[in-house]
Structures are given as structure tokens and as C-alpha cells.
Amino acid sequence: PTHPNTNRKQGKPSTMKWTKRNHLLTFFALLSQNVSASASSIDYRYFLAGGTSAAISHGITTPIDVVKTRMQSDPSKYKSLLPATATIIKEEGAGALVKGLGPTLVGYGIEGAMKFGIYEVSKPLVLSVMAALSANLHIGKGGGNKGLSFLLASIAAGAVASLILVPMEMTRIRMVTDPEFEGVGLVGGLARLIEEAGLMKTLTVGLGAMLAKQVPYTFGKQVSFDVFAKFLYGILNAPRKLASSANATGDGPHSTTTLSEKLSNALSPEFVKWTVSVVSAMLASLMACVMSQPGDVILTETYKGGENRNANNRSNGTSDVGGTKERTLSEVSSAVYARHSDDGVIRGLSGFFTGLQARIVHVGLIITSQLVIYDLMKQLLGLPATGSH
């Protein structure tokens, strides 16, 4: 006869497999329920506020973006912000500074709507799924992880934004860097790219480079904006909340009022909201700029056109399909690094931060104005200010 322990040992793996399968099925069932519930209660005000703020903020900073793109595509000619601007105006006229305005407004308007909307909608969805999963697996307290939910929501939003931006950004960069696209508008530029490269290539070329830029950009911008805003509201509103709590419990006001309490009571709620929005947006702009700068350089290297592109192709033996180099993300990154690698590793890596000065100004203006406009639009549409709830 078989020993009882042998039966237990033989049955244990089967039981474990069944338990894991049961957990997995339960998780997907909970995920399906949360997705269905979220889909039926999507608040489109986030999409409207995000699209409006993105279109305005990117549109007003188009001249800086043109200069930054030229500096990245031809650093030997356009070496710094002000001299590069003067060179462009002298050689091509002031109108050259608004090249690509059409693709910028349309592309970033749609991208902003999807990015902000998906981010805001995904946060509670991811949090509820994580809470259900942790409760089902008896991990932690079952409350989910808010920081991780913000991170995953920003990754999802950045990925969707990348899919939307690929054809728009490809058209914009070609309009700015390729003389053959001189005077071509958004529709004409897209049509020309589709004619040269085909629809699928136009929609997908450089997707890896776009993800390399957009995912850290979205995380640096939106997650840090949430965190900074929540932190500042906590500091500015804490004394007022303590005083209200003391009155509600019957303790009465303190005999001595601290400086922070006086300051908190003197500030109107409207002033607090405005201050938090502006300061949080400025801090978020620095985070997003630094985190996404390497991806931005890679993106420009992927899409740039004209003589500079053709010269590079002749030197390395690669070919163009529809005016866009068919190089992998690794190959593009290697090309950026190789520009200064002869001078050492540090100089080679510095190539990924080419145009950082212009981009700090550019991204700072875009994100600060975008997030402030977004916060104002949310409040006008009846939504709470970021970090205030």
C-alpha cells in the first residue's frame, strides 16, 4: 500500500495549481467588473479640459519648439537658443518660427485629451483592481497602492498618447527640418508621408522613440503634479483644518495663534488654489523635462529629414523608406551617442541632452501653462482642483 505522506506530496502541486488558477480567474473577473463600471461612468470633462489645455500650451510655444528641434537635428549650425533663433529669422524669416503649428495644434489637442482623460479615468480603475487583488490574495490591508496606481495610469496614458502623436510629430519634424516639406500644411504633409511610406509606416515609424519620450514625460508631468499639489495643499490648509477640528470638538480656539495659522487664515481658498497650481506646475515641468530629454533627442534623430538625413545615410549605409530612416531604437541611440563618444563616455552621454537649455524654457512654458489651464478648466467644468481632494 502507498504511504499516506506520498499521497499528500503528490496531491500538493495539483492543489497549488488549482489555487493559483482560481486566484487568476477571480482577478480577471474583478478586473472585468471594474472596467465595465468605469466605462459606464467615464467623465468626459477630463478629456475636454486636457485637450484644450494641451492645444493652447503647445501652440503658444511653437517658436521655441522650432528652435529646439533645429538645435537637435543640426547642432553644429544651431549651437544655442538665442543665436539659433537669430539665424533662423535671418535665413528664413520670422514665419519659419511657426512651422508645424497645424500638426502641433491638432496632434497635441487630441493627445492632451486622451492623455489627461485616460490618466484621470485609469487612476481609480487601477487602484480598485489592485485593492481587489490584494484583498483576494490576502496581501497587505487590501487598500491598494495609490503611488503605484498613479504610475501605471501614467504609463497607460503615455502609451496611448504615443500612438496618436507618431504621425503628427513625424509631420511636424519633417516640416521643420526638411526643405522638401517647405510650405506643406498638416493635411498635405500627412498625405505626402503616406504616399512615400505607406499608411502603416506613417502610423508606426518611430513608435519606440515616441514611447521613450512620452512615457517618462507623462509620468514626470502628471504624477509629480498630483504629488506636489497634494503636498502643498496639505501644508497650506493644515492650520485651518486643525482650527476647525478644535472648534468642532469643543476645545475652542488656542490662546496663542501660530504664524502658520495666521498665514493660513489670511489666504483665501482661491489664492491657495492658484498658488498651488502654478508652483506644482513649475516643479512638474522640471521633472518632465529632465526625465524625457533623452527620449526627445532620440525622437528628433528618428524623424529628422533633409540633407542632414541623407548625409548620415550615405555615411552609415542605411536607406530611407518614405523619407524616414528605418533604424531601430538601439541604432538611433547609438548614433546619438557616437557624435561625441570619441571624447569619452560622459561626452557621449551628453548628446542625449542636446538642446536641454531650449527645452527647459520650452517644456517649462508648456507644462506650467498647460497644467494651470487644465486646473482652471476642470474647476470651470465643476471638477475639483488637482490635489485638493
XYZ file of C-alpha atoms in Angstrom:
389
model
C 0.000 0.000 0.000
C 1.070 3.547 -0.670
C 2.175 5.598 2.303
C -0.250 8.440 3.205
C 2.537 11.018 3.051
C 3.199 10.055 -0.549
C -0.399 10.866 -1.450
C -0.144 14.231 0.216
C 3.068 15.053 -1.616
C 1.601 14.006 -4.924
C -1.612 15.955 -4.313
C 0.004 19.198 -3.137
C 1.200 20.510 -6.555
C -2.254 19.901 -8.016
C -3.866 21.799 -5.149
C -1.427 24.710 -5.581
C -2.089 24.858 -9.317
C -5.830 24.899 -8.682
C -5.450 27.673 -6.094
C -3.374 29.834 -8.455
C -5.815 29.245 -11.286
C -8.702 30.140 -9.001
C -6.965 33.388 -7.927
C -6.250 34.259 -11.555
C -9.846 33.671 -12.648
C -11.112 35.714 -9.713
C -8.722 38.563 -10.581
C -9.834 38.722 -14.204
C -13.461 38.619 -13.106
C -12.836 41.556 -10.766
C -10.897 43.364 -13.496
C -13.775 42.916 -15.941
C -16.258 44.226 -13.390
C -14.140 47.307 -12.632
C -13.541 48.070 -16.309
C -17.270 47.785 -17.065
C -18.164 50.016 -14.130
C -15.534 52.601 -15.088
C -16.554 52.604 -18.757
C -20.141 53.375 -17.815
C -19.085 56.304 -15.607
C -16.328 57.968 -17.675
C -16.250 61.701 -17.008
C -15.558 63.368 -20.355
C -14.828 66.701 -18.699
C -11.277 65.471 -18.084
C -10.858 64.856 -21.832
C -12.215 68.317 -22.728
C -10.036 70.103 -20.169
C -6.941 68.144 -21.223
C -7.397 68.725 -24.950
C -7.995 72.458 -24.535
C -5.011 72.999 -22.244
C -2.649 70.941 -24.418
C -3.579 72.670 -27.679
C -3.182 76.160 -26.188
C 0.047 75.477 -24.317
C 1.800 73.728 -27.223
C 0.536 76.273 -29.750
C 1.923 79.333 -27.960
C 5.357 77.719 -27.580
C 5.738 76.587 -31.208
C 8.591 79.094 -31.955
C 10.680 77.697 -29.093
C 9.963 74.164 -30.250
C 11.138 75.022 -33.774
C 14.450 76.359 -32.422
C 14.880 73.356 -30.126
C 14.215 70.922 -32.981
C 16.759 72.671 -35.230
C 19.356 72.540 -32.449
C 18.836 68.798 -32.055
C 18.788 67.999 -35.778
C 21.834 70.161 -36.695
C 23.811 71.004 -33.524
C 26.868 72.168 -35.464
C 24.885 75.032 -37.022
C 22.403 75.863 -34.259
C 24.507 75.876 -31.098
C 22.437 77.772 -28.519
C 18.965 79.238 -28.083
C 19.314 82.939 -28.963
C 21.913 82.622 -31.760
C 19.893 79.785 -33.306
C 16.743 81.929 -33.247
C 18.594 84.816 -34.901
C 19.993 82.505 -37.599
C 16.562 81.089 -38.443
C 14.969 84.556 -38.705
C 17.858 85.883 -40.798
C 17.896 83.000 -43.263
C 14.207 82.111 -43.480
C 12.222 84.956 -41.982
C 10.163 85.144 -38.789
C 7.474 82.929 -40.320
C 9.818 79.953 -40.030
C 9.317 80.041 -36.259
C 5.697 78.888 -36.610
C 6.384 75.985 -38.955
C 4.453 72.920 -37.869
C 1.793 74.922 -35.990
C -1.039 72.953 -37.622
C 0.227 69.482 -36.645
C 1.048 70.845 -33.190
C -2.487 72.140 -32.501
C -4.280 69.093 -33.899
C -1.865 66.441 -32.669
C -1.383 67.754 -29.165
C -5.047 68.715 -28.813
C -6.106 65.118 -29.407
C -3.117 63.788 -27.474
C -3.857 66.028 -24.483
C -7.492 64.969 -24.393
C -6.549 61.293 -24.397
C -3.571 61.638 -22.061
C -5.318 63.616 -19.313
C -8.596 61.741 -19.749
C -7.091 58.261 -19.673
C -4.815 59.183 -16.774
C -7.659 60.520 -14.623
C -10.017 57.658 -15.519
C -7.330 54.984 -15.045
C -6.225 56.070 -11.564
C -9.339 54.867 -9.686
C -9.652 51.852 -12.004
C -6.096 50.655 -11.331
C -6.443 51.397 -7.614
C -9.674 49.411 -7.319
C -8.235 46.455 -9.266
C -5.114 46.436 -7.085
C -7.236 46.656 -3.930
C -9.411 43.758 -5.095
C -6.342 41.708 -5.994
C -4.581 42.336 -2.679
C -7.766 41.552 -0.754
C -8.325 38.352 -2.717
C -4.734 37.199 -2.218
C -4.693 38.459 1.393
C -1.755 40.767 0.701
C -1.460 43.864 2.862
C -4.605 45.646 4.027
C -6.448 45.345 0.727
C -6.445 49.086 0.120
C -4.263 49.124 -2.967
C -1.212 51.291 -3.573
C -2.022 54.835 -4.666
C 1.533 55.626 -5.806
C 1.725 52.523 -7.978
C -1.744 53.190 -9.408
C -0.605 56.709 -10.434
C 2.492 55.212 -12.071
C 0.557 52.567 -14.032
C -2.089 55.117 -15.076
C 0.609 57.461 -16.401
C 2.239 54.623 -18.369
C -1.100 53.747 -19.968
C -1.800 57.394 -20.804
C 1.698 57.903 -22.238
C 1.396 54.800 -24.405
C -1.939 55.897 -25.898
C -0.565 59.400 -26.462
C 2.396 57.920 -28.342
C 0.113 56.121 -30.804
C -1.711 59.389 -31.524
C 1.398 61.546 -31.768
C 3.549 59.400 -34.075
C 2.108 60.679 -37.418
C 1.638 64.247 -36.129
C 5.136 64.557 -34.693
C 6.645 62.909 -37.760
C 4.944 65.524 -39.967
C 5.936 68.421 -37.697
C 9.613 67.472 -37.509
C 9.838 66.952 -41.268
C 8.247 70.394 -41.812
C 10.821 71.974 -39.500
C 13.956 70.104 -40.656
C 13.343 69.028 -44.277
C 13.449 71.707 -47.031
C 11.374 69.398 -49.253
C 8.446 69.928 -46.862
C 8.677 73.725 -47.132
C 5.196 75.273 -47.161
C 3.424 71.944 -46.763
C 0.500 72.028 -44.323
C -0.727 69.351 -41.954
C -3.030 67.552 -44.377
C -0.565 67.855 -47.254
C 2.314 66.680 -45.089
C 0.431 63.642 -43.829
C -0.714 62.785 -47.357
C 2.840 63.068 -48.638
C 4.211 60.826 -45.889
C 1.519 58.225 -46.553
C 2.298 58.376 -50.270
C 6.024 57.949 -49.637
C 5.982 55.386 -46.845
C 2.508 53.860 -46.756
C -0.195 54.180 -44.108
C 1.141 51.644 -41.609
C 4.673 53.014 -41.678
C 3.425 56.583 -41.229
C 1.406 55.484 -38.213
C 4.096 53.336 -36.589
C 7.609 54.516 -37.606
C 9.418 55.731 -34.519
C 6.850 54.350 -32.083
C 9.636 53.086 -29.836
C 11.253 56.533 -29.835
C 7.892 58.153 -29.098
C 7.320 55.789 -26.174
C 10.832 56.580 -24.900
C 9.804 60.225 -24.734
C 6.118 60.121 -23.837
C 6.072 57.559 -21.015
C 8.660 59.330 -18.797
C 7.238 62.698 -19.885
C 3.731 61.720 -18.790
C 4.966 60.255 -15.526
C 7.162 63.257 -14.758
C 4.410 65.724 -15.607
C 1.166 64.291 -14.302
C 2.219 62.132 -11.376
C 4.538 64.795 -9.974
C 1.816 67.434 -10.463
C -0.564 65.286 -8.395
C 2.050 64.686 -5.702
C 3.279 68.286 -5.467
C -0.270 69.686 -5.424
C -1.376 67.290 -2.689
C 1.712 68.142 -0.643
C 1.239 71.920 -0.968
C -2.465 71.745 -0.143
C -1.541 69.773 2.964
C 0.889 72.469 4.083
C -1.322 75.479 3.313
C -4.579 74.022 4.603
C -3.304 72.109 7.646
C -3.545 75.008 10.188
C -7.065 75.881 9.027
C -8.159 72.236 9.347
C -6.658 71.974 12.843
C -8.502 75.109 13.947
C -11.787 73.821 12.516
C -11.272 70.478 14.232
C -10.603 72.157 17.573
C -13.795 74.221 17.295
C -15.831 71.172 16.269
C -14.664 69.144 19.288
C -15.380 71.998 21.684
C -11.751 72.675 22.559
C -12.152 76.233 21.335
C -9.501 78.388 19.721
C -5.983 78.328 21.046
C -4.931 81.193 23.272
C -1.939 81.808 21.042
C -2.155 81.703 17.247
C 0.899 80.421 15.414
C 2.371 82.154 12.387
C 1.289 79.290 10.100
C -2.286 79.580 11.373
C -2.317 83.332 10.775
C -0.941 82.832 7.268
C -3.434 80.068 6.502
C -6.384 82.125 7.705
C -5.212 85.179 5.741
C -5.062 83.286 2.435
C -8.302 82.943 0.524
C -9.169 79.499 -0.898
C -8.968 80.945 -4.434
C -5.444 82.261 -3.811
C -4.389 78.905 -2.352
C -5.690 77.065 -5.435
C -3.930 79.458 -7.817
C -0.640 79.287 -5.911
C -0.707 75.505 -5.659
C -1.486 75.139 -9.378
C 1.344 77.429 -10.521
C 4.032 76.164 -8.123
C 3.144 72.497 -8.674
C 3.125 73.019 -12.439
C 6.560 74.651 -12.394
C 8.042 71.806 -10.355
C 6.353 69.212 -12.573
C 7.787 70.903 -15.671
C 11.344 70.413 -14.412
C 10.685 66.764 -13.604
C 9.126 66.062 -17.004
C 11.849 67.925 -18.892
C 14.760 66.097 -17.307
C 13.126 62.669 -17.407
C 12.085 62.852 -21.078
C 15.034 64.760 -22.584
C 16.908 61.643 -23.840
C 13.708 60.376 -25.465
C 13.126 63.754 -27.100
C 16.603 63.716 -28.667
C 16.063 60.146 -29.886
C 12.711 61.161 -31.364
C 14.217 64.040 -33.353
C 17.048 61.809 -34.580
C 14.465 59.253 -35.716
C 12.318 61.674 -37.720
C 14.665 64.390 -38.946
C 14.956 64.816 -42.715
C 16.683 66.808 -45.448
C 20.365 66.995 -46.278
C 21.390 66.088 -42.767
C 19.444 62.838 -43.012
C 20.807 61.924 -46.428
C 24.396 62.597 -45.382
C 24.028 60.328 -42.372
C 22.547 57.585 -44.528
C 25.389 57.761 -47.037
C 27.939 57.515 -44.236
C 26.401 54.541 -42.455
C 24.889 52.703 -45.405
C 21.283 52.806 -44.215
C 18.396 53.611 -46.509
C 15.240 55.706 -46.297
C 11.758 54.416 -46.837
C 9.398 57.287 -47.374
C 11.942 59.789 -46.093
C 12.304 58.188 -42.685
C 15.315 56.124 -41.667
C 14.395 52.562 -40.865
C 16.542 52.251 -37.764
C 15.743 50.572 -34.502
C 15.627 52.422 -31.199
C 19.000 50.919 -30.320
C 20.556 52.091 -33.602
C 19.220 55.614 -33.192
C 20.509 55.761 -29.609
C 23.923 54.554 -30.787
C 24.022 57.280 -33.449
C 23.296 59.964 -30.825
C 25.966 58.575 -28.513
C 28.540 58.290 -31.332
C 28.522 62.035 -32.044
C 30.774 62.782 -29.066
C 31.883 59.323 -27.923
C 35.460 59.955 -29.088
C 35.754 62.482 -26.248
C 34.771 59.972 -23.587
C 31.685 58.321 -22.109
C 30.427 61.466 -20.379
C 30.633 63.499 -23.577
C 28.939 60.680 -25.457
C 26.055 60.590 -22.996
C 25.786 64.382 -23.110
C 24.490 64.007 -26.661
C 21.192 62.833 -25.170
C 20.836 66.230 -23.505
C 21.478 68.357 -26.583
C 19.092 71.317 -26.632
C 18.326 70.982 -22.929
C 18.561 74.749 -22.399
C 15.940 75.426 -25.062
C 13.804 72.556 -23.861
C 13.810 73.741 -20.243
C 12.322 77.020 -21.470
C 10.061 75.234 -23.937
C 8.789 72.477 -21.634
C 8.637 74.851 -18.677
C 6.293 77.186 -20.546
C 4.246 74.336 -21.991
C 3.712 72.376 -18.791
C 3.280 75.333 -16.460
C 0.678 76.930 -18.724
C -0.885 73.577 -19.609
C -1.377 72.362 -16.063
C -2.618 75.739 -14.821
C -5.105 75.942 -17.718
C -6.085 72.320 -17.088
C -6.754 73.022 -13.420
C -8.786 76.131 -14.263
C -10.751 74.263 -16.941
C -11.512 71.442 -14.502
C -12.889 73.891 -11.956
C -14.940 75.726 -14.603
C -16.418 72.366 -15.606
C -17.305 71.559 -11.996
C -14.395 69.235 -11.175
C -12.160 69.618 -8.092
C -8.723 71.176 -8.387
C -5.824 68.723 -8.621
C -4.650 67.597 -5.171
C -7.492 69.329 -3.297
C -9.489 66.160 -2.561
